[in-house]
Amino acid sequence: MLNETHDPGLSSWLASAQAPDCDFPVQNLPFAVFRRRGSSESFRGGVALGDQIVDLSALASAGVLDGEAQRAALAGSQTKLNALMALGPVAWSALRLALSRALRVGSRLQAAIEPLLVPQAQAEYDVPAHIGDYTDFYTSIHHATQIGRLFRPDNPLLPNYKWVPIGYHGRSSSIVVSGQGFHRPVGQTMPPGAAQPSVGPCKRLDIELELGIFMGAGNALGESIPIDAAESHVFGLCLLNDWSARDIQAWEYQPLGPFLAKSFATTVSPWIVTLEALAPYRLPFTRPADDPQPLPYLDSAVNREGGALDIRLEVALQTPRMREAGHGAAAICRTSYRHAYWTLAQLVAHHTVNGCNLQPGDLLGSGTLSGPTPQEAGALIELTGGGKQPLTLPSGEQRVFLEDGDLVSLRGWCERPGAARIGMGECTGTVLPAREVRVR
Ligand code: CA
């Protein structure tokens, strides 16, 4: 699984890639689509290195790569990454190796590539793929139990949870890229004790700390993807905030699950970290001895040996008052993807077991990634005990749910002795005031 591109001793000729807290050292090489901010340039694929972006379109035109790597760079030159995603792991890996060699100290390509760099500080990003379908899973047993406890104190976890990776079909048209604001959703709610429902701005606006899984090559309709092939269909992972209107959700979700409580906005980070880059941070997938072991189609030796990933995750919140005082966002949760009950290979195998076809650029949400302790909860509804225990921020302000002007920032990174530290960048969004309810 590991190769020369993961060598923690590698360094780049670009000085900013060596900064100790840098998300994008030469061992990472994540993909986004970008252009110079405020320009009318076309969006095109880019690869992060330090504080710069390697422009894949310019790189492909420069003709300094060849073979599969050049083919992949050309596919990555388009306005979305779907064509690159469709090529599959041999092409992705060839481009990664070629970039790693070109960007490291001593490369003869330094002089050719340096003029192709665009500073990240001057870039704007777009949603990295045309997302045909978005599926949201529910892979944290800690989240499922805590949320379940709020609704069913005596029976928090439903009996299917330990057998089926639970998911639902989400909405792809309202997925936006980090940095954008969205209006507080308006919807129908049934306040406790009210005689009838009313319509108005959401009062319990929440976050969901998730990872997004971008699919690579898909499967034909009617054919499933076996678990041991599942990861070869995954292009990479991004950060994902699945904003949720808890009061709208509570009224509308029975019996068919979330609808307008989720479909108003979902924010993704611009950068997609490939599975190959994540290889050093794999962990065994284990199940408590008292829990049912996965059914055969969700089980494999490879998945047991290294199907889990230790991706450290953090949620931070900045109120308007903190922003005016010049204070950054304050952390309200830290956890890891390692606590997920189902691995991403299991999600792909389960999603396709009925013959459902996944396509390049499809997005799977992991579901809220709460860890085992209360401080590791990835949603405000858990962090505040169902909205009963407000969080106190460093500014002295309190929050139960999000207020207008609040900015939420997700971060993710991997670190382990004997491996480089790599990061996923940032996924931010700001709550704008609700719009009027129009009746004509
Ligand atoms: Ca979710």
Tab-separated table of C-alpha atoms and ligand atoms in Angstrom:
chain	number	residue	atom	x	y	z
A	1	MET	CA	0.000	0.000	0.000
A	2	LEU	CA	2.818	2.424	0.842
A	3	ASN	CA	5.217	3.627	-1.843
A	4	GLU	CA	7.862	6.300	-2.388
A	5	THR	CA	5.211	9.093	-2.461
A	6	HIS	CA	4.472	8.502	1.248
A	7	ASP	CA	8.106	8.738	2.404
A	8	PRO	CA	8.046	11.180	5.348
A	9	GLY	CA	11.593	12.218	4.436
A	10	LEU	CA	10.509	13.744	1.114
A	11	SER	CA	10.628	17.508	0.856
A	12	SER	CA	9.580	19.856	-1.916
A	13	TRP	CA	11.532	22.613	-3.610
A	14	LEU	CA	8.604	24.845	-2.587
A	15	ALA	CA	9.507	26.179	0.865
A	16	SER	CA	5.900	26.673	2.077
A	17	ALA	CA	5.247	22.924	1.707
A	18	GLN	CA	7.745	22.300	4.530
A	19	ALA	CA	5.985	24.442	7.182
A	20	PRO	CA	5.334	22.162	10.196
A	21	ASP	CA	1.572	22.842	10.332
A	22	CYS	CA	1.122	22.804	6.539
A	23	ASP	CA	-1.881	20.777	5.325
A	24	PHE	CA	-0.357	20.269	1.904
A	25	PRO	CA	3.157	18.801	2.007
A	26	VAL	CA	4.397	16.857	-1.031
A	27	GLN	CA	3.084	13.618	0.557
A	28	ASN	CA	-0.544	14.867	0.243
A	29	LEU	CA	-1.278	16.234	-3.282
A	30	PRO	CA	-5.077	16.720	-3.028
A	31	PHE	CA	-7.273	17.868	-5.931
A	32	ALA	CA	-9.688	20.814	-6.332
A	33	VAL	CA	-11.103	22.935	-9.139
A	34	PHE	CA	-10.098	26.589	-8.998
A	35	ARG	CA	-9.469	29.823	-10.870
A	36	ARG	CA	-7.968	33.200	-9.981
A	37	ARG	CA	-10.483	35.006	-7.774
A	38	GLY	CA	-12.547	37.617	-9.565
A	39	SER	CA	-11.283	36.535	-12.986
A	40	SER	CA	-13.306	35.188	-15.899
A	41	GLU	CA	-10.893	32.266	-16.310
A	42	SER	CA	-12.353	28.775	-16.632
A	43	PHE	CA	-12.321	26.635	-13.530
A	44	ARG	CA	-9.853	23.752	-13.916
A	45	GLY	CA	-8.282	21.083	-11.789
A	46	GLY	CA	-5.410	21.904	-9.470
A	47	VAL	CA	-3.234	20.120	-6.920
A	48	ALA	CA	-2.340	21.764	-3.598
A	49	LEU	CA	1.295	22.117	-2.593
A	50	GLY	CA	2.178	24.312	0.399
A	51	ASP	CA	0.425	27.657	-0.134
A	52	GLN	CA	0.278	27.196	-3.931
A	53	ILE	CA	-1.803	25.316	-6.521
A	54	VAL	CA	-0.273	23.331	-9.375
A	55	ASP	CA	-2.497	24.212	-12.357
A	56	LEU	CA	-3.291	20.876	-14.039
A	57	SER	CA	-4.420	22.532	-17.261
A	58	ALA	CA	-1.163	24.461	-17.576
A	59	LEU	CA	0.780	21.357	-16.554
A	60	ALA	CA	-0.906	19.227	-19.231
A	61	SER	CA	-0.223	21.917	-21.853
A	62	ALA	CA	3.423	22.186	-20.807
A	63	GLY	CA	3.932	18.621	-22.015
A	64	VAL	CA	6.388	17.695	-19.260
A	65	LEU	CA	4.505	14.536	-18.205
A	66	ASP	CA	3.870	11.451	-20.292
A	67	GLY	CA	1.836	8.247	-20.423
A	68	GLU	CA	-0.895	7.664	-17.846
A	69	ALA	CA	0.185	10.700	-15.818
A	70	GLN	CA	-0.250	13.037	-18.801
A	71	ARG	CA	-3.595	11.412	-19.598
A	72	ALA	CA	-4.735	12.005	-16.010
A	73	ALA	CA	-3.491	15.635	-16.014
A	74	LEU	CA	-5.453	16.266	-19.220
A	75	ALA	CA	-8.600	14.738	-17.685
A	76	GLY	CA	-8.037	16.943	-14.622
A	77	SER	CA	-7.865	20.085	-16.792
A	78	GLN	CA	-11.628	20.257	-17.219
A	79	THR	CA	-14.009	22.495	-15.241
A	80	LYS	CA	-15.010	19.522	-13.036
A	81	LEU	CA	-12.990	16.477	-11.939
A	82	ASN	CA	-15.470	13.816	-13.161
A	83	ALA	CA	-13.307	12.772	-16.131
A	84	LEU	CA	-10.278	12.308	-13.858
A	85	MET	CA	-12.414	10.429	-11.326
A	86	ALA	CA	-13.663	8.084	-14.074
A	87	LEU	CA	-10.110	7.032	-15.055
A	88	GLY	CA	-9.563	4.856	-11.994
A	89	PRO	CA	-6.704	4.191	-9.586
A	90	VAL	CA	-3.957	3.289	-12.096
A	91	ALA	CA	-4.205	6.759	-13.692
A	92	TRP	CA	-4.609	8.582	-10.338
A	93	SER	CA	-1.575	6.785	-8.987
A	94	ALA	CA	0.523	7.533	-12.074
A	95	LEU	CA	-0.269	11.250	-11.780
A	96	ARG	CA	0.499	11.218	-8.045
A	97	LEU	CA	3.877	9.579	-8.622
A	98	ALA	CA	4.758	11.954	-11.471
A	99	LEU	CA	3.756	14.997	-9.384
A	100	SER	CA	5.640	13.710	-6.340
A	101	ARG	CA	8.829	13.317	-8.383
A	102	ALA	CA	8.353	16.662	-10.167
A	103	LEU	CA	7.717	18.638	-6.977
A	104	ARG	CA	10.429	17.206	-4.721
A	105	VAL	CA	13.833	18.711	-4.076
A	106	GLY	CA	16.218	18.149	-6.970
A	107	SER	CA	13.556	17.658	-9.666
A	108	ARG	CA	14.678	18.669	-13.135
A	109	LEU	CA	11.091	19.895	-13.730
A	110	GLN	CA	11.237	22.638	-11.060
A	111	ALA	CA	11.976	25.400	-13.584
A	112	ALA	CA	9.129	24.235	-15.845
A	113	ILE	CA	6.548	23.951	-13.048
A	114	GLU	CA	7.342	27.017	-10.912
A	115	PRO	CA	5.693	29.417	-13.411
A	116	LEU	CA	2.526	27.265	-13.389
A	117	LEU	CA	1.841	27.795	-9.666
A	118	VAL	CA	-1.120	29.925	-8.538
A	119	PRO	CA	-1.157	31.176	-4.918
A	120	GLN	CA	-4.052	29.717	-2.917
A	121	ALA	CA	-4.557	33.205	-1.461
A	122	GLN	CA	-5.531	34.419	-4.951
A	123	ALA	CA	-7.792	31.474	-5.837
A	124	GLU	CA	-11.513	30.790	-5.684
A	125	TYR	CA	-12.959	27.295	-5.827
A	126	ASP	CA	-16.000	25.514	-7.184
A	127	VAL	CA	-17.710	22.272	-6.147
A	128	PRO	CA	-15.047	19.860	-7.447
A	129	ALA	CA	-17.313	17.479	-9.381
A	130	HIS	CA	-20.641	17.415	-11.087
A	131	ILE	CA	-22.411	15.446	-8.345
A	132	GLY	CA	-25.121	13.376	-9.968
A	133	ASP	CA	-26.286	11.802	-6.725
A	134	TYR	CA	-25.602	12.444	-3.069
A	135	THR	CA	-26.214	9.733	-0.474
A	136	ASP	CA	-25.918	10.448	3.231
A	137	PHE	CA	-25.045	7.592	5.590
A	138	TYR	CA	-25.259	7.327	9.396
A	139	THR	CA	-22.031	5.553	10.268
A	140	SER	CA	-21.397	6.786	13.816
A	141	ILE	CA	-23.000	4.479	16.347
A	142	HIS	CA	-22.280	7.119	18.994
A	143	HIS	CA	-24.299	9.726	17.041
A	144	ALA	CA	-27.092	7.248	16.289
A	145	THR	CA	-27.307	6.299	19.975
A	146	GLN	CA	-27.234	9.875	21.304
A	147	ILE	CA	-29.812	11.132	18.805
A	148	GLY	CA	-31.921	8.031	19.384
A	149	ARG	CA	-31.789	8.621	23.153
A	150	LEU	CA	-33.326	12.086	22.697
A	151	PHE	CA	-36.317	10.603	20.863
A	152	ARG	CA	-36.523	7.122	22.465
A	153	PRO	CA	-34.851	7.166	25.913
A	154	ASP	CA	-35.600	3.472	26.541
A	155	ASN	CA	-34.609	2.190	23.105
A	156	PRO	CA	-32.001	4.548	21.637
A	157	LEU	CA	-30.502	2.305	18.942
A	158	LEU	CA	-32.866	0.676	16.462
A	159	PRO	CA	-32.282	-3.070	15.911
A	160	ASN	CA	-31.162	-2.737	12.258
A	161	TYR	CA	-28.249	-0.413	13.082
A	162	LYS	CA	-25.605	-3.087	13.740
A	163	TRP	CA	-26.520	-4.985	10.562
A	164	VAL	CA	-27.237	-2.388	7.865
A	165	PRO	CA	-25.193	0.716	6.982
A	166	ILE	CA	-28.147	3.128	7.257
A	167	GLY	CA	-28.399	5.825	4.589
A	168	TYR	CA	-30.834	7.962	2.616
A	169	HIS	CA	-30.790	9.778	-0.703
A	170	GLY	CA	-29.865	13.429	-0.256
A	171	ARG	CA	-30.032	16.440	-2.539
A	172	SER	CA	-27.085	17.250	-4.818
A	173	SER	CA	-28.254	20.558	-6.359
A	174	SER	CA	-27.779	22.471	-3.083
A	175	ILE	CA	-24.225	21.272	-2.373
A	176	VAL	CA	-21.978	24.345	-2.217
A	177	VAL	CA	-18.256	24.818	-1.812
A	178	SER	CA	-16.592	26.129	1.339
A	179	GLY	CA	-16.672	29.880	1.904
A	180	GLN	CA	-20.260	30.501	0.858
A	181	GLY	CA	-23.106	31.643	3.083
A	182	PHE	CA	-26.627	30.259	3.017
A	183	HIS	CA	-29.933	31.590	4.268
A	184	ARG	CA	-31.448	30.133	7.403
A	185	PRO	CA	-34.087	27.768	6.067
A	186	VAL	CA	-37.771	28.439	6.410
A	187	GLY	CA	-40.114	25.536	6.936
A	188	GLN	CA	-42.994	23.949	8.699
A	189	THR	CA	-42.631	23.018	12.351
A	190	MET	CA	-44.867	21.744	15.113
A	191	PRO	CA	-43.780	23.512	18.313
A	192	PRO	CA	-44.369	21.453	21.488
A	193	GLY	CA	-47.848	22.105	22.850
A	194	ALA	CA	-49.056	23.941	19.730
A	195	ALA	CA	-52.484	23.115	18.312
A	196	GLN	CA	-51.266	23.128	14.724
A	197	PRO	CA	-47.999	23.571	12.792
A	198	SER	CA	-46.710	26.924	11.609
A	199	VAL	CA	-44.220	28.043	8.971
A	200	GLY	CA	-41.247	30.264	9.701
A	201	PRO	CA	-37.467	30.451	10.081
A	202	CYS	CA	-35.774	27.380	11.571
A	203	LYS	CA	-35.059	27.874	15.298
A	204	ARG	CA	-32.841	24.814	15.792
A	205	LEU	CA	-30.225	25.134	13.055
A	206	ASP	CA	-27.425	22.612	13.499
A	207	ILE	CA	-24.224	21.337	11.937
A	208	GLU	CA	-23.196	17.797	11.056
A	209	LEU	CA	-19.461	17.060	10.999
A	210	GLU	CA	-18.994	14.558	8.170
A	211	LEU	CA	-16.544	13.358	5.582
A	212	GLY	CA	-17.596	13.292	1.932
A	213	ILE	CA	-16.539	10.345	-0.211
A	214	PHE	CA	-16.186	11.129	-3.935
A	215	MET	CA	-16.699	8.119	-6.197
A	216	GLY	CA	-14.295	7.282	-9.000
A	217	ALA	CA	-15.228	4.799	-11.719
A	218	GLY	CA	-18.773	3.545	-11.251
A	219	ASN	CA	-20.587	0.245	-11.753
A	220	ALA	CA	-23.104	-0.776	-14.397
A	221	LEU	CA	-26.748	-0.752	-13.388
A	222	GLY	CA	-27.619	-4.173	-12.031
A	223	GLU	CA	-24.053	-5.091	-11.065
A	224	SER	CA	-22.771	-4.796	-7.507
A	225	ILE	CA	-19.289	-3.810	-6.341
A	226	PRO	CA	-17.803	-6.500	-4.058
A	227	ILE	CA	-16.211	-5.231	-0.866
A	228	ASP	CA	-12.664	-6.091	-1.933
A	229	ALA	CA	-13.074	-3.957	-5.089
A	230	ALA	CA	-14.927	-1.136	-3.304
A	231	GLU	CA	-11.963	1.091	-2.497
A	232	SER	CA	-10.706	1.025	-6.092
A	233	HIS	CA	-13.942	2.879	-6.952
A	234	VAL	CA	-13.288	5.674	-4.414
A	235	PHE	CA	-11.443	8.779	-5.654
A	236	GLY	CA	-10.973	10.525	-2.335
A	237	LEU	CA	-12.366	12.272	0.724
A	238	CYS	CA	-13.364	15.845	1.523
A	239	LEU	CA	-14.820	17.604	4.560
A	240	LEU	CA	-18.608	17.932	4.558
A	241	ASN	CA	-21.003	19.948	6.730
A	242	ASP	CA	-24.531	18.598	6.410
A	243	TRP	CA	-26.431	21.589	7.869
A	244	SER	CA	-29.625	20.403	9.552
A	245	ALA	CA	-32.856	22.107	10.640
A	246	ARG	CA	-33.722	20.018	13.691
A	247	ASP	CA	-37.168	21.517	14.316
A	248	ILE	CA	-38.240	21.028	10.684
A	249	GLN	CA	-36.737	17.518	10.747
A	250	ALA	CA	-38.606	16.478	13.904
A	251	TRP	CA	-41.988	17.255	12.310
A	252	GLU	CA	-41.433	16.074	8.724
A	253	TYR	CA	-39.211	13.004	9.030
A	254	GLN	CA	-41.770	10.357	9.895
A	255	PRO	CA	-42.078	7.972	8.115
A	256	LEU	CA	-39.825	8.766	5.130
A	257	GLY	CA	-36.813	10.446	6.740
A	258	PRO	CA	-35.284	13.927	6.368
A	259	PHE	CA	-36.465	16.086	3.464
A	260	LEU	CA	-36.446	19.918	3.657
A	261	ALA	CA	-34.552	19.776	6.969
A	262	LYS	CA	-31.426	18.798	4.996
A	263	SER	CA	-31.869	19.894	1.387
A	264	PHE	CA	-31.346	23.668	1.782
A	265	ALA	CA	-27.516	23.497	1.863
A	266	THR	CA	-24.600	21.087	2.246
A	267	THR	CA	-21.070	22.503	2.261
A	268	VAL	CA	-17.993	20.630	0.998
A	269	SER	CA	-14.328	21.545	1.242
A	270	PRO	CA	-12.655	22.380	-2.082
A	271	TRP	CA	-9.825	19.870	-1.605
A	272	ILE	CA	-10.253	16.117	-2.103
A	273	VAL	CA	-7.548	14.000	-0.458
A	274	THR	CA	-7.040	10.774	-2.392
A	275	LEU	CA	-7.289	7.359	-0.751
A	276	GLU	CA	-3.688	6.743	-1.783
A	277	ALA	CA	-2.555	9.790	0.222
A	278	LEU	CA	-4.485	8.412	3.235
A	279	ALA	CA	-2.766	4.994	3.130
A	280	PRO	CA	-0.359	5.621	6.056
A	281	TYR	CA	-3.234	6.422	8.435
A	282	ARG	CA	-5.185	3.173	8.088
A	283	LEU	CA	-6.297	1.207	11.112
A	284	PRO	CA	-7.829	-2.228	11.594
A	285	PHE	CA	-11.611	-2.372	11.467
A	286	THR	CA	-12.879	-4.081	14.595
A	287	ARG	CA	-16.217	-4.848	16.142
A	288	PRO	CA	-16.917	-5.294	19.846
A	289	ALA	CA	-17.112	-9.036	20.576
A	290	ASP	CA	-20.747	-8.713	21.718
A	291	ASP	CA	-21.848	-7.054	18.469
A	292	PRO	CA	-22.893	-8.994	15.372
A	293	GLN	CA	-20.045	-9.416	12.897
A	294	PRO	CA	-20.742	-7.992	9.417
A	295	LEU	CA	-22.561	-10.202	6.925
A	296	PRO	CA	-20.233	-11.779	4.326
A	297	TYR	CA	-20.817	-9.086	1.651
A	298	LEU	CA	-19.681	-6.467	4.210
A	299	ASP	CA	-16.663	-8.414	5.422
A	300	SER	CA	-13.196	-9.072	4.016
A	301	ALA	CA	-9.699	-9.681	5.323
A	302	VAL	CA	-8.466	-6.443	3.735
A	303	ASN	CA	-11.277	-4.481	5.365
A	304	ARG	CA	-10.554	-6.048	8.767
A	305	GLU	CA	-6.807	-5.352	8.469
A	306	GLY	CA	-6.984	-1.724	7.375
A	307	GLY	CA	-10.488	-0.587	6.438
A	308	ALA	CA	-10.669	2.199	9.038
A	309	LEU	CA	-8.965	5.597	8.741
A	310	ASP	CA	-7.637	7.790	11.538
A	311	ILE	CA	-8.598	11.220	10.233
A	312	ARG	CA	-8.590	13.779	13.065
A	313	LEU	CA	-11.523	16.172	12.859
A	314	GLU	CA	-12.360	19.505	14.453
A	315	VAL	CA	-15.370	21.825	14.423
A	316	ALA	CA	-14.877	25.509	15.241
A	317	LEU	CA	-17.432	28.300	15.644
A	318	GLN	CA	-17.035	32.063	15.225
A	319	THR	CA	-19.866	34.410	16.199
A	320	PRO	CA	-20.230	37.881	14.639
A	321	ARG	CA	-19.032	39.419	17.931
A	322	MET	CA	-15.884	37.248	17.895
A	323	ARG	CA	-15.273	38.278	14.273
A	324	GLU	CA	-15.672	41.995	15.100
A	325	ALA	CA	-13.215	41.611	18.001
A	326	GLY	CA	-10.695	39.965	15.655
A	327	HIS	CA	-10.938	36.560	17.339
A	328	GLY	CA	-10.734	33.391	15.270
A	329	ALA	CA	-13.177	30.513	15.401
A	330	ALA	CA	-13.113	28.530	18.686
A	331	ALA	CA	-13.030	24.715	18.694
A	332	ILE	CA	-16.245	23.124	19.982
A	333	CYS	CA	-15.515	19.478	19.057
A	334	ARG	CA	-12.525	17.239	18.291
A	335	THR	CA	-12.858	13.626	17.201
A	336	SER	CA	-11.628	11.074	14.632
A	337	TYR	CA	-13.096	9.129	11.732
A	338	ARG	CA	-11.607	6.023	13.398
A	339	HIS	CA	-14.742	5.717	15.540
A	340	ALA	CA	-17.068	5.080	12.563
A	341	TYR	CA	-19.078	1.854	12.843
A	342	TRP	CA	-18.899	1.133	9.083
A	343	THR	CA	-15.895	1.597	6.775
A	344	LEU	CA	-16.079	3.327	3.422
A	345	ALA	CA	-15.578	-0.016	1.628
A	346	GLN	CA	-18.658	-1.316	3.451
A	347	LEU	CA	-20.656	1.753	2.390
A	348	VAL	CA	-19.809	1.217	-1.289
A	349	ALA	CA	-20.478	-2.547	-1.134
A	350	HIS	CA	-23.798	-1.979	0.615
A	351	HIS	CA	-24.904	0.866	-1.686
A	352	THR	CA	-24.454	-1.321	-4.763
A	353	VAL	CA	-25.541	-4.734	-3.393
A	354	ASN	CA	-28.994	-4.254	-4.933
A	355	GLY	CA	-27.496	-3.309	-8.321
A	356	CYS	CA	-27.757	0.456	-7.808
A	357	ASN	CA	-25.220	2.129	-10.103
A	358	LEU	CA	-22.779	4.668	-8.675
A	359	GLN	CA	-21.207	7.129	-11.095
A	360	PRO	CA	-17.962	9.146	-11.165
A	361	GLY	CA	-18.430	12.236	-8.995
A	362	ASP	CA	-21.238	10.799	-6.890
A	363	LEU	CA	-20.883	11.856	-3.267
A	364	LEU	CA	-21.420	9.713	-0.169
A	365	GLY	CA	-21.653	11.461	3.200
A	366	SER	CA	-20.266	9.482	6.136
A	367	GLY	CA	-22.970	10.756	8.473
A	368	THR	CA	-22.217	12.786	11.597
A	369	LEU	CA	-18.895	11.544	12.962
A	370	SER	CA	-19.417	11.683	16.705
A	371	GLY	CA	-16.877	9.884	18.866
A	372	PRO	CA	-17.515	7.984	22.109
A	373	THR	CA	-17.280	10.911	24.559
A	374	PRO	CA	-19.620	13.954	24.792
A	375	GLN	CA	-16.821	16.343	23.717
A	376	GLU	CA	-16.406	14.317	20.518
A	377	ALA	CA	-19.963	14.941	19.306
A	378	GLY	CA	-20.180	16.246	15.746
A	379	ALA	CA	-23.506	18.096	16.069
A	380	LEU	CA	-24.809	20.838	18.379
A	381	ILE	CA	-27.888	18.806	19.310
A	382	GLU	CA	-25.530	16.300	20.972
A	383	LEU	CA	-23.012	18.844	22.305
A	384	THR	CA	-25.839	20.692	24.097
A	385	GLY	CA	-27.695	17.615	25.373
A	386	GLY	CA	-30.654	18.082	23.045
A	387	GLY	CA	-30.553	21.888	23.277
A	388	LYS	CA	-30.671	21.966	27.093
A	389	GLN	CA	-27.039	22.764	28.022
A	390	PRO	CA	-25.685	25.809	26.137
A	391	LEU	CA	-22.048	25.917	25.069
A	392	THR	CA	-20.057	28.846	26.434
A	393	LEU	CA	-17.627	30.340	23.920
A	394	PRO	CA	-14.357	32.177	24.742
A	395	SER	CA	-16.204	35.473	24.091
A	396	GLY	CA	-18.557	34.643	26.983
A	397	GLU	CA	-21.424	34.180	24.536
A	398	GLN	CA	-23.563	31.067	24.701
A	399	ARG	CA	-24.917	28.917	21.904
A	400	VAL	CA	-27.468	26.150	21.791
A	401	PHE	CA	-28.051	26.187	18.045
A	402	LEU	CA	-26.623	28.464	15.325
A	403	GLU	CA	-27.524	32.153	15.206
A	404	ASP	CA	-27.433	34.453	12.195
A	405	GLY	CA	-23.906	35.493	11.266
A	406	ASP	CA	-22.291	32.442	12.893
A	407	LEU	CA	-19.460	30.893	10.904
A	408	VAL	CA	-18.672	27.189	11.254
A	409	SER	CA	-15.342	25.779	10.149
A	410	LEU	CA	-14.442	22.088	9.832
A	411	ARG	CA	-10.851	20.882	9.635
A	412	GLY	CA	-9.376	17.440	9.135
A	413	TRP	CA	-5.837	16.109	9.273
A	414	CYS	CA	-3.814	12.921	9.708
A	415	GLU	CA	-0.683	12.428	11.763
A	416	ARG	CA	1.145	9.346	12.918
A	417	PRO	CA	4.717	8.561	13.972
A	418	GLY	CA	6.703	7.564	10.887
A	419	ALA	CA	4.423	9.414	8.452
A	420	ALA	CA	4.068	12.984	7.254
A	421	ARG	CA	1.264	15.152	8.650
A	422	ILE	CA	-1.288	15.867	5.922
A	423	GLY	CA	-4.464	17.966	6.095
A	424	MET	CA	-7.735	18.451	4.266
A	425	GLY	CA	-7.852	22.256	4.372
A	426	GLU	CA	-11.009	23.890	5.610
A	427	CYS	CA	-14.763	23.701	5.095
A	428	THR	CA	-16.524	26.898	6.190
A	429	GLY	CA	-20.011	28.303	5.887
A	430	THR	CA	-21.854	31.283	7.345
A	431	VAL	CA	-25.503	31.482	8.392
A	432	LEU	CA	-27.348	34.364	6.710
A	433	PRO	CA	-30.742	35.629	7.949
A	434	ALA	CA	-33.873	33.818	6.798
A	435	ARG	CA	-35.762	35.122	3.811
A	436	GLU	CA	-39.415	36.104	3.980
A	437	VAL	CA	-41.981	33.376	3.431
A	438	ARG	CA	-43.626	34.243	0.130
A	439	VAL	CA	-47.282	33.450	-0.403
A	440	ARG	CA	-47.662	35.187	-3.762
B	1	CA	CA	-26.068	13.873	7.758
